[in-house]
Amino acid sequence: MPLIALDSLPEQQPVEVECNLGGDVESLILFRRDGEVQAWMNVCPHAGRRMDYAPGQFLLTRDQQLVCAVHGATFRLDDGACTGGPCRGQTLLAVAVEVRDGEVVLV
Ligand code: FES
Protein backbone atom coordinates (compact mmCIF):
# COMPACT_ATOMS: atom_id res chain seq x y z
CA MET A 1 0.00 0.00 0.00
CA PRO A 2 1.56 3.35 -1.01
CA LEU A 3 2.02 5.69 1.94
CA ILE A 4 3.66 8.70 0.32
CA ALA A 5 5.83 9.60 -2.65
CA LEU A 6 9.53 9.44 -1.75
CA ASP A 7 9.96 12.93 -3.21
CA SER A 8 7.48 14.25 -0.66
CA LEU A 9 9.68 13.10 2.23
CA PRO A 10 12.33 15.64 3.20
CA GLU A 11 15.66 14.30 4.43
CA GLN A 12 15.96 13.99 8.20
CA GLN A 13 12.55 15.42 8.98
CA PRO A 14 9.94 13.15 10.54
CA VAL A 15 6.68 13.06 8.62
CA GLU A 16 3.36 11.68 9.86
CA VAL A 17 1.13 9.61 7.63
CA GLU A 18 -1.99 7.63 8.34
CA CYS A 19 -2.63 4.18 6.97
CA ASN A 20 -4.93 1.25 7.41
CA LEU A 21 -3.26 -1.50 9.43
CA GLY A 22 -5.37 -4.55 10.08
CA GLY A 23 -8.58 -2.58 9.60
CA ASP A 24 -7.63 0.29 11.92
CA VAL A 25 -6.40 3.70 10.84
CA GLU A 26 -3.00 4.18 12.45
CA SER A 27 -0.57 7.06 12.56
CA LEU A 28 2.99 6.35 11.43
CA ILE A 29 6.19 8.35 11.63
CA LEU A 30 8.33 8.18 8.49
CA PHE A 31 11.94 9.28 8.55
CA ARG A 32 14.17 9.53 5.49
CA ARG A 33 17.93 9.56 5.80
CA ASP A 34 20.36 9.17 2.91
CA GLY A 35 17.52 8.00 0.69
CA GLU A 36 16.45 5.21 3.05
CA VAL A 37 13.14 5.34 4.86
CA GLN A 38 12.23 3.96 8.24
CA ALA A 39 8.81 3.87 9.87
CA TRP A 40 7.50 3.58 13.38
CA MET A 41 4.10 3.63 14.97
CA ASN A 42 3.35 7.13 16.26
CA VAL A 43 2.80 5.67 19.71
CA CYS A 44 5.03 6.42 22.65
CA PRO A 45 6.04 3.32 24.62
CA HIS A 46 5.63 5.28 27.86
CA ALA A 47 1.89 5.93 27.95
CA GLY A 48 0.73 4.92 24.50
CA ARG A 49 0.11 8.47 23.36
CA ARG A 50 0.86 10.10 20.01
CA MET A 51 4.18 11.90 20.03
CA ASP A 52 3.39 14.88 17.80
CA TYR A 53 2.24 18.07 19.54
CA ALA A 54 -0.19 18.73 16.70
CA PRO A 55 -0.97 16.36 13.83
CA GLY A 56 2.30 15.86 11.94
CA GLN A 57 4.24 18.39 14.05
CA PHE A 58 7.18 16.86 15.90
CA LEU A 59 9.70 18.26 18.33
CA LEU A 60 13.36 17.47 17.71
CA THR A 61 16.43 17.93 19.87
CA ARG A 62 19.46 19.76 18.49
CA ASP A 63 21.02 16.41 17.67
CA GLN A 64 17.96 15.29 15.71
CA GLN A 65 16.32 13.07 18.28
CA LEU A 66 12.54 12.85 18.33
CA VAL A 67 10.89 14.23 21.47
CA CYS A 68 7.58 12.90 22.71
CA ALA A 69 5.40 15.97 23.21
CA VAL A 70 3.56 14.41 26.15
CA HIS A 71 6.29 13.85 28.76
CA GLY A 72 9.49 14.57 26.84
CA ALA A 73 11.01 11.15 26.19
CA THR A 74 13.68 11.28 23.48
CA PHE A 75 14.19 8.75 20.69
CA ARG A 76 16.99 8.11 18.21
CA LEU A 77 15.63 8.25 14.69
CA ASP A 78 18.00 5.64 13.32
CA ASP A 79 16.74 2.78 15.49
CA GLY A 80 13.77 4.15 17.47
CA ALA A 81 15.47 3.58 20.83
CA CYS A 82 14.43 5.77 23.74
CA THR A 83 17.51 7.53 25.08
CA GLY A 84 15.96 9.53 27.89
CA GLY A 85 12.76 10.11 29.82
CA PRO A 86 10.23 7.81 31.42
CA CYS A 87 10.58 4.98 28.88
CA ARG A 88 14.38 5.01 28.56
CA GLY A 89 15.60 1.69 27.17
CA GLN A 90 12.37 0.91 25.34
CA THR A 91 11.95 1.23 21.59
CA LEU A 92 9.37 2.57 19.19
CA LEU A 93 7.45 -0.12 17.33
CA ALA A 94 8.95 -0.39 13.86
CA VAL A 95 6.80 -0.83 10.77
CA ALA A 96 8.34 -2.47 7.71
CA VAL A 97 8.39 -0.20 4.67
CA GLU A 98 10.36 -0.01 1.46
CA VAL A 99 10.73 2.31 -1.51
CA ARG A 100 9.17 0.93 -4.66
CA ASP A 101 8.77 2.86 -7.92
CA GLY A 102 9.35 6.14 -6.13
CA GLU A 103 6.80 5.51 -3.41
CA VAL A 104 7.11 4.44 0.20
CA VAL A 105 5.03 1.31 0.67
CA LEU A 106 4.21 -1.06 3.48
CA VAL A 107 6.02 -4.37 3.09
S1 FES B 1 3.68 9.44 26.63
FE1 FES B 1 5.61 9.87 25.70
S2 FES B 1 6.91 10.35 27.35
FE2 FES B 1 5.00 9.91 28.28
PDB file of C-alpha atoms and ligand atoms in Angstrom:
ATOM      1  CA  MET A   1       0.000   0.000   0.000  1.00  0.00           C
ATOM      2  CA  PRO A   2       1.565   3.351  -1.009  1.00  0.00           C
ATOM      3  CA  LEU A   3       2.022   5.692   1.943  1.00  0.00           C
ATOM      4  CA  ILE A   4       3.661   8.702   0.319  1.00  0.00           C
ATOM      5  CA  ALA A   5       5.835   9.596  -2.649  1.00  0.00           C
ATOM      6  CA  LEU A   6       9.531   9.444  -1.753  1.00  0.00           C
ATOM      7  CA  ASP A   7       9.965  12.929  -3.215  1.00  0.00           C
ATOM      8  CA  SER A   8       7.483  14.246  -0.660  1.00  0.00           C
ATOM      9  CA  LEU A   9       9.683  13.100   2.229  1.00  0.00           C
ATOM     10  CA  PRO A  10      12.334  15.640   3.200  1.00  0.00           C
ATOM     11  CA  GLU A  11      15.663  14.304   4.428  1.00  0.00           C
ATOM     12  CA  GLN A  12      15.958  13.992   8.198  1.00  0.00           C
ATOM     13  CA  GLN A  13      12.553  15.422   8.976  1.00  0.00           C
ATOM     14  CA  PRO A  14       9.935  13.152  10.540  1.00  0.00           C
ATOM     15  CA  VAL A  15       6.675  13.057   8.621  1.00  0.00           C
ATOM     16  CA  GLU A  16       3.362  11.681   9.863  1.00  0.00           C
ATOM     17  CA  VAL A  17       1.127   9.610   7.628  1.00  0.00           C
ATOM     18  CA  GLU A  18      -1.986   7.632   8.340  1.00  0.00           C
ATOM     19  CA  CYS A  19      -2.627   4.183   6.972  1.00  0.00           C
ATOM     20  CA  ASN A  20      -4.926   1.248   7.411  1.00  0.00           C
ATOM     21  CA  LEU A  21      -3.259  -1.503   9.427  1.00  0.00           C
ATOM     22  CA  GLY A  22      -5.374  -4.547  10.079  1.00  0.00           C
ATOM     23  CA  GLY A  23      -8.585  -2.580   9.601  1.00  0.00           C
ATOM     24  CA  ASP A  24      -7.630   0.286  11.917  1.00  0.00           C
ATOM     25  CA  VAL A  25      -6.397   3.705  10.841  1.00  0.00           C
ATOM     26  CA  GLU A  26      -3.001   4.178  12.454  1.00  0.00           C
ATOM     27  CA  SER A  27      -0.566   7.064  12.557  1.00  0.00           C
ATOM     28  CA  LEU A  28       2.991   6.349  11.434  1.00  0.00           C
ATOM     29  CA  ILE A  29       6.193   8.346  11.626  1.00  0.00           C
ATOM     30  CA  LEU A  30       8.326   8.179   8.485  1.00  0.00           C
ATOM     31  CA  PHE A  31      11.945   9.277   8.546  1.00  0.00           C
ATOM     32  CA  ARG A  32      14.174   9.529   5.493  1.00  0.00           C
ATOM     33  CA  ARG A  33      17.926   9.559   5.796  1.00  0.00           C
ATOM     34  CA  ASP A  34      20.361   9.169   2.907  1.00  0.00           C
ATOM     35  CA  GLY A  35      17.519   8.000   0.694  1.00  0.00           C
ATOM     36  CA  GLU A  36      16.446   5.209   3.050  1.00  0.00           C
ATOM     37  CA  VAL A  37      13.137   5.345   4.863  1.00  0.00           C
ATOM     38  CA  GLN A  38      12.228   3.962   8.244  1.00  0.00           C
ATOM     39  CA  ALA A  39       8.811   3.870   9.865  1.00  0.00           C
ATOM     40  CA  TRP A  40       7.497   3.581  13.381  1.00  0.00           C
ATOM     41  CA  MET A  41       4.098   3.631  14.975  1.00  0.00           C
ATOM     42  CA  ASN A  42       3.345   7.125  16.260  1.00  0.00           C
ATOM     43  CA  VAL A  43       2.802   5.673  19.710  1.00  0.00           C
ATOM     44  CA  CYS A  44       5.026   6.424  22.655  1.00  0.00           C
ATOM     45  CA  PRO A  45       6.042   3.315  24.624  1.00  0.00           C
ATOM     46  CA  HIS A  46       5.626   5.276  27.863  1.00  0.00           C
ATOM     47  CA  ALA A  47       1.893   5.930  27.951  1.00  0.00           C
ATOM     48  CA  GLY A  48       0.731   4.924  24.499  1.00  0.00           C
ATOM     49  CA  ARG A  49       0.111   8.475  23.358  1.00  0.00           C
ATOM     50  CA  ARG A  50       0.862  10.100  20.006  1.00  0.00           C
ATOM     51  CA  MET A  51       4.178  11.898  20.030  1.00  0.00           C
ATOM     52  CA  ASP A  52       3.393  14.879  17.800  1.00  0.00           C
ATOM     53  CA  TYR A  53       2.236  18.073  19.538  1.00  0.00           C
ATOM     54  CA  ALA A  54      -0.186  18.731  16.696  1.00  0.00           C
ATOM     55  CA  PRO A  55      -0.968  16.356  13.833  1.00  0.00           C
ATOM     56  CA  GLY A  56       2.301  15.864  11.943  1.00  0.00           C
ATOM     57  CA  GLN A  57       4.242  18.387  14.046  1.00  0.00           C
ATOM     58  CA  PHE A  58       7.182  16.857  15.896  1.00  0.00           C
ATOM     59  CA  LEU A  59       9.704  18.257  18.326  1.00  0.00           C
ATOM     60  CA  LEU A  60      13.361  17.467  17.709  1.00  0.00           C
ATOM     61  CA  THR A  61      16.434  17.933  19.865  1.00  0.00           C
ATOM     62  CA  ARG A  62      19.456  19.763  18.488  1.00  0.00           C
ATOM     63  CA  ASP A  63      21.023  16.405  17.671  1.00  0.00           C
ATOM     64  CA  GLN A  64      17.956  15.288  15.705  1.00  0.00           C
ATOM     65  CA  GLN A  65      16.315  13.070  18.285  1.00  0.00           C
ATOM     66  CA  LEU A  66      12.538  12.848  18.333  1.00  0.00           C
ATOM     67  CA  VAL A  67      10.893  14.231  21.469  1.00  0.00           C
ATOM     68  CA  CYS A  68       7.583  12.898  22.712  1.00  0.00           C
ATOM     69  CA  ALA A  69       5.404  15.966  23.214  1.00  0.00           C
ATOM     70  CA  VAL A  70       3.561  14.405  26.147  1.00  0.00           C
ATOM     71  CA  HIS A  71       6.290  13.852  28.757  1.00  0.00           C
ATOM     72  CA  GLY A  72       9.486  14.571  26.844  1.00  0.00           C
ATOM     73  CA  ALA A  73      11.007  11.153  26.194  1.00  0.00           C
ATOM     74  CA  THR A  74      13.679  11.280  23.479  1.00  0.00           C
ATOM     75  CA  PHE A  75      14.194   8.753  20.688  1.00  0.00           C
ATOM     76  CA  ARG A  76      16.988   8.107  18.211  1.00  0.00           C
ATOM     77  CA  LEU A  77      15.625   8.249  14.693  1.00  0.00           C
ATOM     78  CA  ASP A  78      18.001   5.640  13.317  1.00  0.00           C
ATOM     79  CA  ASP A  79      16.738   2.785  15.490  1.00  0.00           C
ATOM     80  CA  GLY A  80      13.772   4.146  17.472  1.00  0.00           C
ATOM     81  CA  ALA A  81      15.474   3.579  20.834  1.00  0.00           C
ATOM     82  CA  CYS A  82      14.428   5.772  23.739  1.00  0.00           C
ATOM     83  CA  THR A  83      17.508   7.532  25.075  1.00  0.00           C
ATOM     84  CA  GLY A  84      15.963   9.532  27.888  1.00  0.00           C
ATOM     85  CA  GLY A  85      12.760  10.111  29.816  1.00  0.00           C
ATOM     86  CA  PRO A  86      10.233   7.808  31.422  1.00  0.00           C
ATOM     87  CA  CYS A  87      10.581   4.979  28.882  1.00  0.00           C
ATOM     88  CA  ARG A  88      14.381   5.011  28.555  1.00  0.00           C
ATOM     89  CA  GLY A  89      15.597   1.693  27.167  1.00  0.00           C
ATOM     90  CA  GLN A  90      12.366   0.908  25.336  1.00  0.00           C
ATOM     91  CA  THR A  91      11.954   1.229  21.587  1.00  0.00           C
ATOM     92  CA  LEU A  92       9.367   2.566  19.191  1.00  0.00           C
ATOM     93  CA  LEU A  93       7.450  -0.118  17.332  1.00  0.00           C
ATOM     94  CA  ALA A  94       8.952  -0.392  13.859  1.00  0.00           C
ATOM     95  CA  VAL A  95       6.797  -0.834  10.771  1.00  0.00           C
ATOM     96  CA  ALA A  96       8.341  -2.475   7.707  1.00  0.00           C
ATOM     97  CA  VAL A  97       8.392  -0.196   4.669  1.00  0.00           C
ATOM     98  CA  GLU A  98      10.364  -0.011   1.463  1.00  0.00           C
ATOM     99  CA  VAL A  99      10.727   2.309  -1.505  1.00  0.00           C
ATOM    100  CA  ARG A 100       9.168   0.926  -4.659  1.00  0.00           C
ATOM    101  CA  ASP A 101       8.775   2.861  -7.917  1.00  0.00           C
ATOM    102  CA  GLY A 102       9.346   6.141  -6.134  1.00  0.00           C
ATOM    103  CA  GLU A 103       6.798   5.507  -3.412  1.00  0.00           C
ATOM    104  CA  VAL A 104       7.112   4.439   0.201  1.00  0.00           C
ATOM    105  CA  VAL A 105       5.031   1.315   0.672  1.00  0.00           C
ATOM    106  CA  LEU A 106       4.205  -1.061   3.483  1.00  0.00           C
ATOM    107  CA  VAL A 107       6.016  -4.374   3.095  1.00  0.00           C
TER     108      VAL A 107
HETATM  109  S1  FES B   1       3.680   9.442  26.625  1.00  0.00           S
HETATM  110 FE1  FES B   1       5.605   9.872  25.702  1.00  0.00          FE
HETATM  111  S2  FES B   1       6.907  10.350  27.352  1.00  0.00           S
HETATM  112 FE2  FES B   1       5.001   9.911  28.276  1.00  0.00          FE
END
